[in-house]
Amino acid sequence: MHKIPITVAFGDGIGPEIMQATLHILEAAGANLELHRVEIGEKMYLKGFPTGMDPTTWDLIRNTQAFLKAPITTPQGGGFKSLNVTIRTTLGLYANVRPCVSYFPFVSTKHPAMDVVIVRENEEDLYAGIEYQQTPDVCNSIKIISRQGSEKIIRYAFEYAKKHNRKKVTCFSKDNIMKFSDGLFHKVFDEIAKQYPDILNEHWIVDIGAAKLADTPEVFDVIVMPNLYGDILSDVAAQIAGSVGLAGSANIGERGAMFEAIHGSAPRRAGQNCANPSGLLLAAVQMLVHIGLERIAETIHNAWMATLEQGIHTYDIFKEGISKHKVSTTEFGAAVIKNLGKKPTQLQAVIYQQTKAPLRHSYVPTNPSRLLIGIDVFLYHRGTLEQFLPRISSFPSSKLRLKMISNRGVSVWPHGQPETSLIEQWRCRFLSDRKESVSHNDLIQILHACDQTKLDVIKSEYLYHFDGKPGYSSSEE
Ligand code: NAD
């Protein structure tokens, strides 16, 4: 039988110990893998690779069927890019899938019936890392949500639910505040949900949704979210299920996949042979399903649950009265190997379906009419509005008129309130008088006039109407 090539990184901190234990179990279960080891993480950062990886590693990852990665340590101090974000975005691994299951009564939890899968968008949102310091005291991060990115992740969530016989997909967003970015995510969710009439769907505003997830996680099944909410809430979900040390995750793309534990490198526990290898092992189980070794995945997962049932626990989940043996990383691995072939007797044994070819997305761009009708000019000004208002409101006549000035999104002119606290970044909106189309040259005239009157422009944003509707937020609401 031919061996399946996979890339393996042992990582930092507890990484090498949990990877060793995981690989022993995979080998003992008969997973026929050809391992290609790569060096990533702290050592590589310190050697001068700003992403924590030698660029030649890309080819190896590309030429194997999956990447099994132990956690790494990002050195303290500036200038280091997140290796995880780099790998996910560079390889287009758009779906982060994190099953968060409780193993009650063997692992202590307040939520015995919890079985939630969080599907987190992996390529967009504030994680695009497009950030600016605009003034001495103001910074700005750009949140990107695209129809293309939203369609991919939301369709993935519904397909996942269909394939795993799940009944409901829930969407979390904050579209009551971010009407454009999160509004688009919610809108796409509603559109795609209609194509899956056999699967229930619902939407929660993320704050109350998060509270409900922490309180009664058993009412959720699959939850799909933009990147940042998914990052935070998948850790919360894993922790309330029992321990962050138990959860694995898959990062899936159309042309690659990476599997890892959700926790970090826990440097304080490194070298003590005490860390729980379960998160990485369950990530490896997801990997085996992905590469078509679902029977071996099943055998390992069931043996792992049988081990939990026997009360053989690492320190992080050990509890007097529930646990029987407090074991080291290697002892835990050996116990799982001993249990290969056994099934849990109280926990639900797993059965994995054969994987289909990766989901191929065909994206059809929308084509609304698009009209340029103005510009928002952001100014750096320390002082009062009255100090610069005469200059900006007396620009030579053009098609564009100053219609509004806001500070942190709150209108301060022509209508404002004296209590509003102000910062040194001001947004001045110029709109075409009769909502008619303007040219780029008209916008340049405004910027030129700012320059002539010594106004300190730090950013500008063009304003469009799409199918006659404003494509920008208003401070007047
Ligand atoms: P962490 O998840 O590494 O550890 C937090 C605490 O959780 C540990 O001190 C330990 O008590 C416990 N813990 C975590 N995993 C465990 C396990 N398998 N078994 C037993 N106990 C476990 O978080 P941190 O301390 O905030 O981060 C440490 C480093 O990890 C940082 O450099 C961070 O950047 C990095 N990190 C890496 C990844 C990754 O590579 N995927 C993810 C998160 C954090």
Short mmCIF file of C-alpha atoms and ligand atoms in Angstrom, two decimals:
data_model
loop_
_atom_site.label_atom_id
_atom_site.label_comp_id
_atom_site.label_asym_id
_atom_site.label_seq_id
_atom_site.Cartn_x
_atom_site.Cartn_y
_atom_site.Cartn_z
CA MET A 1 0.00 0.00 0.00
CA HIS A 2 1.43 3.38 -0.90
CA LYS A 3 2.20 5.80 1.88
CA ILE A 4 0.33 9.10 2.12
CA PRO A 5 2.74 12.03 2.31
CA ILE A 6 2.06 14.58 5.03
CA THR A 7 4.07 17.49 6.39
CA VAL A 8 4.74 17.50 10.12
CA ALA A 9 5.99 20.32 12.34
CA PHE A 10 6.91 19.55 15.93
CA GLY A 11 6.60 23.19 17.02
CA ASP A 12 7.76 24.72 20.30
CA GLY A 13 7.11 24.37 24.03
CA ILE A 14 4.98 21.27 24.62
CA GLY A 15 4.73 20.79 20.83
CA PRO A 16 7.45 18.11 20.39
CA GLU A 17 6.07 16.03 23.31
CA ILE A 18 2.45 16.01 22.16
CA MET A 19 3.49 15.45 18.53
CA GLN A 20 5.64 12.45 19.48
CA ALA A 21 2.74 10.90 21.43
CA THR A 22 0.31 11.59 18.57
CA LEU A 23 2.58 10.08 15.91
CA HIS A 24 3.13 6.95 18.01
CA ILE A 25 -0.63 6.43 18.19
CA LEU A 26 -1.05 7.03 14.44
CA GLU A 27 1.67 4.52 13.66
CA ALA A 28 0.32 1.90 16.09
CA ALA A 29 -3.14 2.28 14.52
CA GLY A 30 -1.68 1.47 11.10
CA ALA A 31 -1.83 4.90 9.45
CA ASN A 32 0.45 4.49 6.47
CA LEU A 33 2.00 7.94 6.38
CA GLU A 34 5.17 9.29 4.85
CA LEU A 35 6.23 12.04 7.23
CA HIS A 36 8.09 15.10 5.97
CA ARG A 37 9.35 17.04 8.94
CA VAL A 38 9.72 20.82 8.70
CA GLU A 39 11.12 23.37 11.12
CA ILE A 40 8.83 26.29 11.95
CA GLY A 41 8.27 28.63 14.88
CA GLU A 42 10.48 30.28 17.45
CA LYS A 43 13.85 29.08 16.14
CA MET A 44 12.98 30.22 12.63
CA TYR A 45 11.73 33.61 13.82
CA LEU A 46 14.99 34.06 15.71
CA LYS A 47 17.00 33.02 12.63
CA GLY A 48 15.46 36.05 10.90
CA PHE A 49 12.42 34.65 9.09
CA PRO A 50 9.67 37.19 9.97
CA THR A 51 6.87 34.66 9.39
CA GLY A 52 8.53 31.90 11.46
CA MET A 53 9.12 29.72 8.42
CA ASP A 54 11.72 29.34 5.70
CA PRO A 55 9.91 30.23 2.42
CA THR A 56 11.19 26.98 0.82
CA THR A 57 8.85 25.11 3.20
CA TRP A 58 5.84 26.20 1.10
CA ASP A 59 6.68 23.71 -1.66
CA LEU A 60 6.83 20.81 0.76
CA ILE A 61 3.49 21.71 2.32
CA ARG A 62 2.02 22.13 -1.17
CA ASN A 63 3.28 18.73 -2.32
CA THR A 64 1.90 16.72 0.59
CA GLN A 65 -1.73 15.93 1.30
CA ALA A 66 -1.98 17.63 4.67
CA PHE A 67 0.02 19.55 7.25
CA LEU A 68 -0.06 18.35 10.86
CA LYS A 69 1.27 21.17 12.99
CA ALA A 70 2.11 21.33 16.69
CA PRO A 71 1.72 24.70 18.43
CA ILE A 72 4.52 27.22 18.16
CA THR A 73 5.76 30.11 20.27
CA THR A 74 5.75 33.56 18.76
CA PRO A 75 8.72 35.42 20.33
CA GLN A 76 7.90 38.53 22.34
CA GLY A 77 8.51 41.89 20.71
CA GLY A 78 7.43 43.48 17.48
CA GLY A 79 8.06 42.59 13.87
CA PHE A 80 6.91 38.94 13.96
CA LYS A 81 3.96 37.95 11.81
CA SER A 82 1.58 35.25 13.00
CA LEU A 83 2.67 32.01 11.32
CA ASN A 84 -0.82 30.55 11.61
CA VAL A 85 -2.49 33.49 9.92
CA THR A 86 0.22 33.47 7.23
CA ILE A 87 -0.27 29.75 6.48
CA ARG A 88 -4.07 29.97 6.48
CA THR A 89 -4.27 32.99 4.21
CA THR A 90 -1.38 32.12 1.87
CA LEU A 91 -2.70 28.61 1.22
CA GLY A 92 -6.35 29.71 1.07
CA LEU A 93 -7.38 27.54 4.05
CA TYR A 94 -10.67 29.37 4.39
CA ALA A 95 -12.55 27.12 6.83
CA ASN A 96 -11.48 26.59 10.41
CA VAL A 97 -13.50 23.72 11.84
CA ARG A 98 -13.44 23.23 15.62
CA PRO A 99 -15.61 20.52 17.17
CA CYS A 100 -16.23 21.26 20.87
CA VAL A 101 -17.68 18.20 22.57
CA SER A 102 -18.12 17.43 26.27
CA TYR A 103 -17.09 14.01 27.57
CA PHE A 104 -19.22 14.03 30.69
CA PRO A 105 -19.02 12.41 33.24
CA PHE A 106 -15.39 11.54 32.50
CA VAL A 107 -14.27 15.12 31.97
CA SER A 108 -15.73 17.65 34.34
CA THR A 109 -17.97 20.25 32.65
CA LYS A 110 -21.06 22.27 33.46
CA HIS A 111 -22.45 21.32 30.05
CA PRO A 112 -22.81 17.53 29.81
CA ALA A 113 -24.81 17.54 26.57
CA MET A 114 -22.57 19.91 24.61
CA ASP A 115 -21.71 18.95 21.02
CA VAL A 116 -21.03 22.07 18.98
CA VAL A 117 -18.97 22.54 15.84
CA ILE A 118 -17.68 26.03 15.24
CA VAL A 119 -16.95 26.88 11.62
CA ARG A 120 -14.83 30.01 11.63
CA GLU A 121 -14.01 32.08 8.55
CA ASN A 122 -10.23 32.10 8.22
CA GLU A 123 -9.14 34.60 5.56
CA GLU A 124 -10.94 37.90 6.12
CA ASP A 125 -12.27 40.25 8.79
CA LEU A 126 -9.81 42.18 10.96
CA TYR A 127 -7.29 39.34 10.42
CA ALA A 128 -6.41 40.81 7.04
CA GLY A 129 -3.98 42.76 9.21
CA ILE A 130 -4.44 46.00 7.28
CA GLU A 131 -3.64 48.54 9.96
CA TYR A 132 -2.49 52.12 10.10
CA GLN A 133 -1.32 54.62 12.63
CA GLN A 134 -2.97 57.73 11.22
CA THR A 135 -2.01 60.35 13.79
CA PRO A 136 0.21 60.29 16.89
CA ASP A 137 -2.73 59.03 18.94
CA VAL A 138 -5.11 57.26 16.52
CA CYS A 139 -4.83 53.82 14.90
CA ASN A 140 -7.14 52.18 12.43
CA SER A 141 -7.69 48.51 11.45
CA ILE A 142 -9.68 47.62 8.37
CA LYS A 143 -12.32 44.91 8.55
CA ILE A 144 -12.88 43.16 5.22
CA ILE A 145 -15.92 40.99 4.57
CA SER A 146 -16.51 39.91 0.97
CA ARG A 147 -19.43 38.12 -0.66
CA GLN A 148 -16.95 35.60 -2.08
CA GLY A 149 -15.41 34.84 1.33
CA SER A 150 -18.81 34.71 3.05
CA GLU A 151 -20.31 32.39 0.43
CA LYS A 152 -17.38 29.97 0.75
CA ILE A 153 -17.50 29.64 4.52
CA ILE A 154 -21.28 29.61 4.84
CA ARG A 155 -21.71 26.98 2.12
CA TYR A 156 -18.95 24.97 3.81
CA ALA A 157 -20.90 25.11 7.11
CA PHE A 158 -24.10 23.85 5.47
CA GLU A 159 -22.27 21.12 3.55
CA TYR A 160 -20.54 20.08 6.78
CA ALA A 161 -23.92 19.90 8.54
CA LYS A 162 -25.36 17.81 5.69
CA LYS A 163 -22.43 15.41 5.63
CA HIS A 164 -22.28 14.97 9.40
CA ASN A 165 -26.02 14.63 9.81
CA ARG A 166 -26.30 17.80 11.82
CA LYS A 167 -29.67 19.45 12.13
CA LYS A 168 -29.05 23.17 12.44
CA VAL A 169 -26.65 25.89 11.32
CA THR A 170 -26.55 29.12 13.34
CA CYS A 171 -24.92 32.33 12.16
CA PHE A 172 -23.43 34.87 14.61
CA SER A 173 -22.82 38.42 13.43
CA LYS A 174 -23.00 41.99 14.68
CA ASP A 175 -25.02 43.36 11.78
CA ASN A 176 -27.06 45.65 14.00
CA ILE A 177 -23.90 47.78 14.29
CA MET A 178 -21.75 46.82 11.27
CA LYS A 179 -24.55 46.98 8.74
CA PHE A 180 -22.31 46.70 5.72
CA SER A 181 -19.62 44.16 6.66
CA ASP A 182 -21.50 41.90 9.07
CA GLY A 183 -24.70 42.80 7.22
CA LEU A 184 -23.26 41.19 4.07
CA PHE A 185 -22.28 38.06 6.03
CA HIS A 186 -25.81 37.75 7.42
CA LYS A 187 -27.42 38.41 4.04
CA VAL A 188 -25.31 35.71 2.36
CA PHE A 189 -26.19 33.34 5.21
CA ASP A 190 -29.92 33.89 4.56
CA GLU A 191 -29.44 33.34 0.81
CA ILE A 192 -27.47 30.11 1.23
CA ALA A 193 -29.70 28.77 4.03
CA LYS A 194 -32.60 28.75 1.54
CA GLN A 195 -30.68 26.23 -0.57
CA TYR A 196 -30.65 23.74 2.35
CA PRO A 197 -34.34 23.37 3.29
CA ASP A 198 -33.67 20.20 5.33
CA ILE A 199 -31.31 21.99 7.71
CA LEU A 200 -32.66 24.44 10.28
CA ASN A 201 -31.06 27.86 10.29
CA GLU A 202 -31.03 30.82 12.65
CA HIS A 203 -29.11 34.02 13.27
CA TRP A 204 -28.03 35.54 16.58
CA ILE A 205 -26.40 38.88 17.25
CA VAL A 206 -22.96 37.75 18.44
CA ASP A 207 -23.11 39.25 21.95
CA ILE A 208 -26.30 37.55 23.04
CA GLY A 209 -25.40 34.50 20.95
CA ALA A 210 -22.09 34.24 22.84
CA ALA A 211 -23.89 34.55 26.18
CA LYS A 212 -26.27 31.78 25.15
CA LEU A 213 -23.38 29.62 23.92
CA ALA A 214 -21.65 29.97 27.31
CA ASP A 215 -24.89 29.28 29.18
CA THR A 216 -26.73 26.61 27.16
CA PRO A 217 -24.35 25.31 24.47
CA GLU A 218 -26.55 22.24 23.94
CA VAL A 219 -29.05 24.32 21.94
CA PHE A 220 -26.41 24.86 19.22
CA ASP A 221 -25.24 22.44 16.58
CA VAL A 222 -23.06 24.02 13.85
CA ILE A 223 -22.22 27.73 14.28
CA VAL A 224 -20.69 29.74 11.43
CA MET A 225 -18.98 33.06 12.19
CA PRO A 226 -16.65 35.69 10.79
CA ASN A 227 -13.01 35.30 11.79
CA LEU A 228 -12.68 37.34 15.00
CA TYR A 229 -15.85 36.14 16.72
CA GLY A 230 -14.96 32.58 15.69
CA ASP A 231 -11.46 32.89 17.15
CA ILE A 232 -12.73 34.06 20.53
CA LEU A 233 -15.81 31.90 20.81
CA SER A 234 -14.19 28.66 19.71
CA ASP A 235 -11.78 28.97 22.65
CA VAL A 236 -14.70 29.69 24.98
CA ALA A 237 -16.61 26.71 23.58
CA ALA A 238 -13.61 24.36 23.93
CA GLN A 239 -12.96 25.51 27.49
CA ILE A 240 -16.55 25.09 28.69
CA ALA A 241 -16.72 21.67 27.04
CA GLY A 242 -13.95 20.55 29.40
CA SER A 243 -10.53 21.96 28.50
CA VAL A 244 -8.77 23.80 25.68
CA GLY A 245 -6.33 20.88 25.87
CA LEU A 246 -8.98 18.58 24.36
CA ALA A 247 -9.95 20.36 21.16
CA GLY A 248 -8.45 19.90 17.72
CA SER A 249 -9.08 21.97 14.64
CA ALA A 250 -8.93 21.63 10.88
CA ASN A 251 -8.07 24.42 8.46
CA ILE A 252 -9.52 23.42 5.12
CA GLY A 253 -8.94 24.92 1.68
CA GLU A 254 -9.63 23.88 -1.87
CA ARG A 255 -6.01 22.88 -2.40
CA GLY A 256 -4.66 22.07 1.04
CA ALA A 257 -5.39 21.49 4.69
CA MET A 258 -3.68 22.06 8.03
CA PHE A 259 -4.55 20.36 11.31
CA GLU A 260 -3.61 21.54 14.79
CA ALA A 261 -4.64 21.65 18.44
CA ILE A 262 -6.46 24.84 19.34
CA HIS A 263 -4.20 25.60 22.30
CA GLY A 264 -0.76 27.19 22.21
CA SER A 265 2.72 25.93 23.07
CA ALA A 266 2.21 26.28 26.87
CA PRO A 267 5.94 27.06 27.45
CA ARG A 268 5.58 26.76 31.24
CA ARG A 269 4.71 23.06 30.80
CA ALA A 270 7.39 22.29 28.22
CA GLY A 271 9.85 19.45 28.83
CA GLN A 272 7.87 18.01 31.76
CA ASN A 273 6.13 15.20 29.86
CA CYS A 274 2.83 16.28 31.40
CA ALA A 275 0.89 18.00 28.60
CA ASN A 276 -2.31 16.55 27.25
CA PRO A 277 -1.77 15.37 23.65
CA SER A 278 -5.54 15.06 23.04
CA GLY A 279 -6.05 18.33 21.14
CA LEU A 280 -3.36 17.43 18.61
CA LEU A 281 -4.51 13.81 18.48
CA LEU A 282 -8.09 14.84 17.67
CA ALA A 283 -6.73 17.23 15.03
CA ALA A 284 -4.84 14.23 13.60
CA VAL A 285 -8.11 12.27 13.62
CA GLN A 286 -9.69 15.06 11.53
CA MET A 287 -6.67 14.81 9.23
CA LEU A 288 -7.06 11.04 8.79
CA VAL A 289 -10.71 11.54 7.79
CA HIS A 290 -9.62 14.25 5.37
CA ILE A 291 -7.01 12.06 3.65
CA GLY A 292 -9.36 9.11 3.34
CA LEU A 293 -8.25 6.99 6.33
CA GLU A 294 -11.61 7.25 8.09
CA ARG A 295 -11.53 3.70 9.54
CA ILE A 296 -8.20 4.42 11.26
CA ALA A 297 -9.57 7.78 12.43
CA GLU A 298 -12.54 5.97 13.94
CA THR A 299 -10.33 3.38 15.69
CA ILE A 300 -8.14 6.05 17.26
CA HIS A 301 -11.00 8.32 18.30
CA ASN A 302 -12.89 5.44 19.92
CA ALA A 303 -9.75 4.17 21.71
CA TRP A 304 -9.14 7.70 22.95
CA MET A 305 -12.67 7.89 24.40
CA ALA A 306 -12.24 4.45 25.98
CA THR A 307 -9.08 5.80 27.65
CA LEU A 308 -10.99 8.78 29.04
CA GLU A 309 -13.68 6.42 30.33
CA GLN A 310 -11.01 4.37 32.15
CA GLY A 311 -10.14 7.52 34.12
CA ILE A 312 -6.64 7.70 32.61
CA HIS A 313 -6.18 11.47 32.58
CA THR A 314 -3.39 14.01 32.20
CA TYR A 315 -3.08 16.67 34.91
CA ASP A 316 -5.23 19.28 33.13
CA ILE A 317 -8.40 17.17 33.24
CA PHE A 318 -7.55 15.11 36.33
CA LYS A 319 -10.21 15.38 39.03
CA GLU A 320 -10.35 13.47 42.31
CA GLY A 321 -13.45 11.29 42.39
CA ILE A 322 -13.71 11.08 38.59
CA SER A 323 -10.20 10.31 37.38
CA LYS A 324 -8.33 7.12 38.35
CA HIS A 325 -4.74 7.58 37.15
CA LYS A 326 -2.89 10.84 36.68
CA VAL A 327 -0.59 10.08 33.75
CA SER A 328 2.19 11.70 31.76
CA THR A 329 2.00 12.54 28.06
CA THR A 330 3.78 9.32 27.09
CA GLU A 331 1.71 7.18 29.47
CA PHE A 332 -1.49 8.64 28.07
CA GLY A 333 -0.31 7.85 24.52
CA ALA A 334 0.57 4.30 25.56
CA ALA A 335 -2.89 3.85 27.13
CA VAL A 336 -4.60 4.95 23.90
CA ILE A 337 -2.44 2.49 21.94
CA LYS A 338 -3.43 -0.29 24.35
CA ASN A 339 -7.09 0.56 23.77
CA LEU A 340 -6.92 0.49 19.95
CA GLY A 341 -9.81 -1.70 18.84
CA LYS A 342 -11.92 -0.85 21.91
CA LYS A 343 -15.00 1.33 21.83
CA PRO A 344 -16.29 3.59 24.56
CA THR A 345 -19.12 2.02 26.55
CA GLN A 346 -20.88 5.17 27.79
CA LEU A 347 -19.71 7.94 25.48
CA GLN A 348 -21.08 7.85 21.95
CA ALA A 349 -18.68 5.92 19.67
CA VAL A 350 -17.81 7.76 16.44
CA ILE A 351 -18.41 6.58 12.88
CA TYR A 352 -16.74 8.54 10.11
CA GLN A 353 -18.04 8.83 6.55
CA GLN A 354 -15.79 8.61 3.57
CA THR A 355 -14.68 12.10 2.55
CA LYS A 356 -15.79 13.52 -0.74
CA ALA A 357 -13.60 15.58 -3.02
CA PRO A 358 -13.03 19.05 -1.56
CA LEU A 359 -15.87 21.48 -2.05
CA ARG A 360 -15.27 23.53 -5.21
CA HIS A 361 -16.82 26.95 -5.09
CA SER A 362 -18.10 28.74 -8.12
CA TYR A 363 -18.56 32.38 -7.34
CA VAL A 364 -20.76 34.56 -9.51
CA PRO A 365 -20.03 38.23 -8.80
CA THR A 366 -23.07 40.52 -8.42
CA ASN A 367 -23.36 43.38 -10.85
CA PRO A 368 -25.28 46.36 -9.41
CA SER A 369 -25.11 49.84 -10.94
CA ARG A 370 -22.35 51.84 -9.25
CA LEU A 371 -22.26 55.62 -9.00
CA LEU A 372 -19.44 57.68 -7.50
CA ILE A 373 -21.15 60.48 -5.58
CA GLY A 374 -18.69 61.84 -3.04
CA ILE A 375 -15.74 61.50 -0.72
CA ASP A 376 -15.07 61.25 3.02
CA VAL A 377 -11.89 63.11 3.90
CA PHE A 378 -10.31 62.26 7.26
CA LEU A 379 -8.35 65.08 8.86
CA TYR A 380 -5.81 65.18 11.66
CA HIS A 381 -6.63 68.20 13.80
CA ARG A 382 -5.89 68.80 17.48
CA GLY A 383 -8.31 71.45 18.62
CA THR A 384 -11.89 72.46 18.10
CA LEU A 385 -14.18 72.15 15.10
CA GLU A 386 -14.56 75.92 14.95
CA GLN A 387 -10.83 76.25 14.24
CA PHE A 388 -11.02 74.49 10.87
CA LEU A 389 -14.72 74.71 9.92
CA PRO A 390 -14.45 78.10 8.13
CA ARG A 391 -11.61 76.77 5.97
CA ILE A 392 -13.30 73.55 4.94
CA SER A 393 -16.76 74.98 4.36
CA SER A 394 -15.55 77.72 2.01
CA PHE A 395 -13.97 75.55 -0.67
CA PRO A 396 -14.36 76.95 -4.19
CA SER A 397 -17.59 75.91 -5.80
CA SER A 398 -17.57 72.44 -7.29
CA LYS A 399 -20.10 69.67 -7.74
CA LEU A 400 -19.39 68.56 -4.17
CA ARG A 401 -20.66 70.19 -0.98
CA LEU A 402 -19.62 69.62 2.62
CA LYS A 403 -22.60 67.80 4.09
CA MET A 404 -21.41 66.47 7.41
CA ILE A 405 -18.48 66.30 9.82
CA SER A 406 -18.26 63.49 12.31
CA ASN A 407 -15.85 62.43 15.03
CA ARG A 408 -15.61 58.69 15.79
CA GLY A 409 -18.79 58.25 13.74
CA VAL A 410 -20.82 60.82 15.71
CA SER A 411 -22.11 63.78 13.76
CA VAL A 412 -20.69 67.06 15.09
CA TRP A 413 -21.70 69.32 12.20
CA PRO A 414 -24.24 70.57 11.03
CA HIS A 415 -25.91 68.89 13.99
CA GLY A 416 -23.93 68.07 17.09
CA GLN A 417 -24.18 67.96 20.84
CA PRO A 418 -21.80 69.70 23.26
CA GLU A 419 -21.25 66.53 25.33
CA THR A 420 -19.67 64.51 22.51
CA SER A 421 -16.04 63.78 23.34
CA LEU A 422 -13.68 64.44 20.48
CA ILE A 423 -10.43 62.91 19.24
CA GLU A 424 -7.90 64.25 16.75
CA GLN A 425 -9.40 62.40 13.74
CA TRP A 426 -12.27 64.15 11.92
CA ARG A 427 -14.32 62.81 9.01
CA CYS A 428 -15.59 65.42 6.54
CA ARG A 429 -18.18 64.22 4.03
CA PHE A 430 -18.50 65.86 0.64
CA LEU A 431 -21.42 64.74 -1.49
CA SER A 432 -22.57 65.65 -4.96
CA ASP A 433 -25.28 68.26 -4.69
CA ARG A 434 -28.02 66.32 -6.40
CA LYS A 435 -26.68 62.82 -5.80
CA GLU A 436 -25.37 62.90 -9.33
CA SER A 437 -22.30 61.08 -10.45
CA VAL A 438 -19.00 62.91 -9.95
CA SER A 439 -15.59 62.27 -11.45
CA HIS A 440 -12.35 61.30 -9.76
CA ASN A 441 -11.12 64.72 -10.76
CA ASP A 442 -13.89 66.32 -8.67
CA LEU A 443 -12.63 64.35 -5.66
CA ILE A 444 -9.05 65.36 -6.37
CA GLN A 445 -10.19 69.02 -6.36
CA ILE A 446 -11.42 68.55 -2.80
CA LEU A 447 -8.11 67.02 -1.71
CA HIS A 448 -6.29 69.82 -3.50
CA ALA A 449 -8.42 72.43 -1.69
CA CYS A 450 -7.57 70.76 1.64
CA ASP A 451 -3.90 71.03 0.77
CA GLN A 452 -4.25 74.69 -0.24
CA THR A 453 -5.93 75.55 3.06
CA LYS A 454 -3.37 73.57 5.08
CA LEU A 455 -5.78 70.92 6.29
CA ASP A 456 -3.92 67.76 7.27
CA VAL A 457 -5.53 64.90 5.30
CA ILE A 458 -4.73 61.45 6.71
CA LYS A 459 -7.09 59.28 4.64
CA SER A 460 -9.90 59.47 2.14
CA GLU A 461 -12.67 57.05 1.26
CA TYR A 462 -14.78 57.24 -1.89
CA LEU A 463 -18.56 57.16 -1.59
CA TYR A 464 -20.72 55.16 -3.99
CA HIS A 465 -24.34 54.36 -4.56
CA PHE A 466 -25.08 50.76 -5.55
CA ASP A 467 -28.37 50.33 -7.37
CA GLY A 468 -29.35 53.74 -6.02
CA LYS A 469 -28.62 52.89 -2.37
CA PRO A 470 -25.81 54.49 -0.33
CA GLY A 471 -22.80 52.20 0.09
CA TYR A 472 -21.58 53.98 3.22
CA SER A 473 -22.72 54.39 6.79
CA SER A 474 -24.43 57.55 7.86
CA SER A 475 -23.89 59.34 11.17
CA GLU A 476 -27.34 60.83 11.04
CA GLU A 477 -29.17 57.65 12.02
P1 NAD B 1 -1.46 28.17 25.74
O1 NAD B 1 -2.67 27.58 25.12
O2 NAD B 1 -0.16 27.76 25.18
O3 NAD B 1 -1.43 27.81 27.28
C1 NAD B 1 -2.28 28.33 28.26
C2 NAD B 1 -2.36 27.36 29.44
O4 NAD B 1 -3.26 26.32 29.09
C3 NAD B 1 -1.04 26.64 29.75
O5 NAD B 1 -0.24 27.35 30.66
C4 NAD B 1 -1.51 25.32 30.32
O6 NAD B 1 -1.82 25.47 31.68
C5 NAD B 1 -2.81 25.06 29.56
N1 NAD B 1 -2.62 24.16 28.42
C6 NAD B 1 -2.64 24.48 27.10
N2 NAD B 1 -2.49 23.40 26.35
C7 NAD B 1 -2.38 22.36 27.19
C8 NAD B 1 -2.19 20.96 27.02
N3 NAD B 1 -2.10 20.41 25.79
N4 NAD B 1 -2.10 20.19 28.11
C9 NAD B 1 -2.19 20.71 29.32
N5 NAD B 1 -2.36 22.02 29.57
C10 NAD B 1 -2.46 22.83 28.52
O7 NAD B 1 -1.61 29.77 25.68
P2 NAD B 1 -0.55 30.92 25.97
O8 NAD B 1 0.20 30.61 27.22
O9 NAD B 1 -1.34 32.17 25.89
O10 NAD B 1 0.42 30.92 24.73
C11 NAD B 1 1.72 30.36 24.75
C12 NAD B 1 2.37 30.50 23.37
O11 NAD B 1 1.62 29.77 22.42
C13 NAD B 1 2.46 31.93 22.85
O12 NAD B 1 3.72 32.14 22.28
C14 NAD B 1 1.38 31.98 21.79
O13 NAD B 1 1.70 32.90 20.77
C15 NAD B 1 1.40 30.57 21.27
N6 NAD B 1 0.17 30.10 20.61
C16 NAD B 1 0.34 29.29 19.55
C17 NAD B 1 -0.77 28.77 18.92
C18 NAD B 1 -0.53 27.86 17.74
O14 NAD B 1 0.59 27.62 17.37
N7 NAD B 1 -1.57 27.34 17.13
C19 NAD B 1 -2.04 29.02 19.38
C20 NAD B 1 -2.20 29.84 20.52
C21 NAD B 1 -1.06 30.37 21.14
#
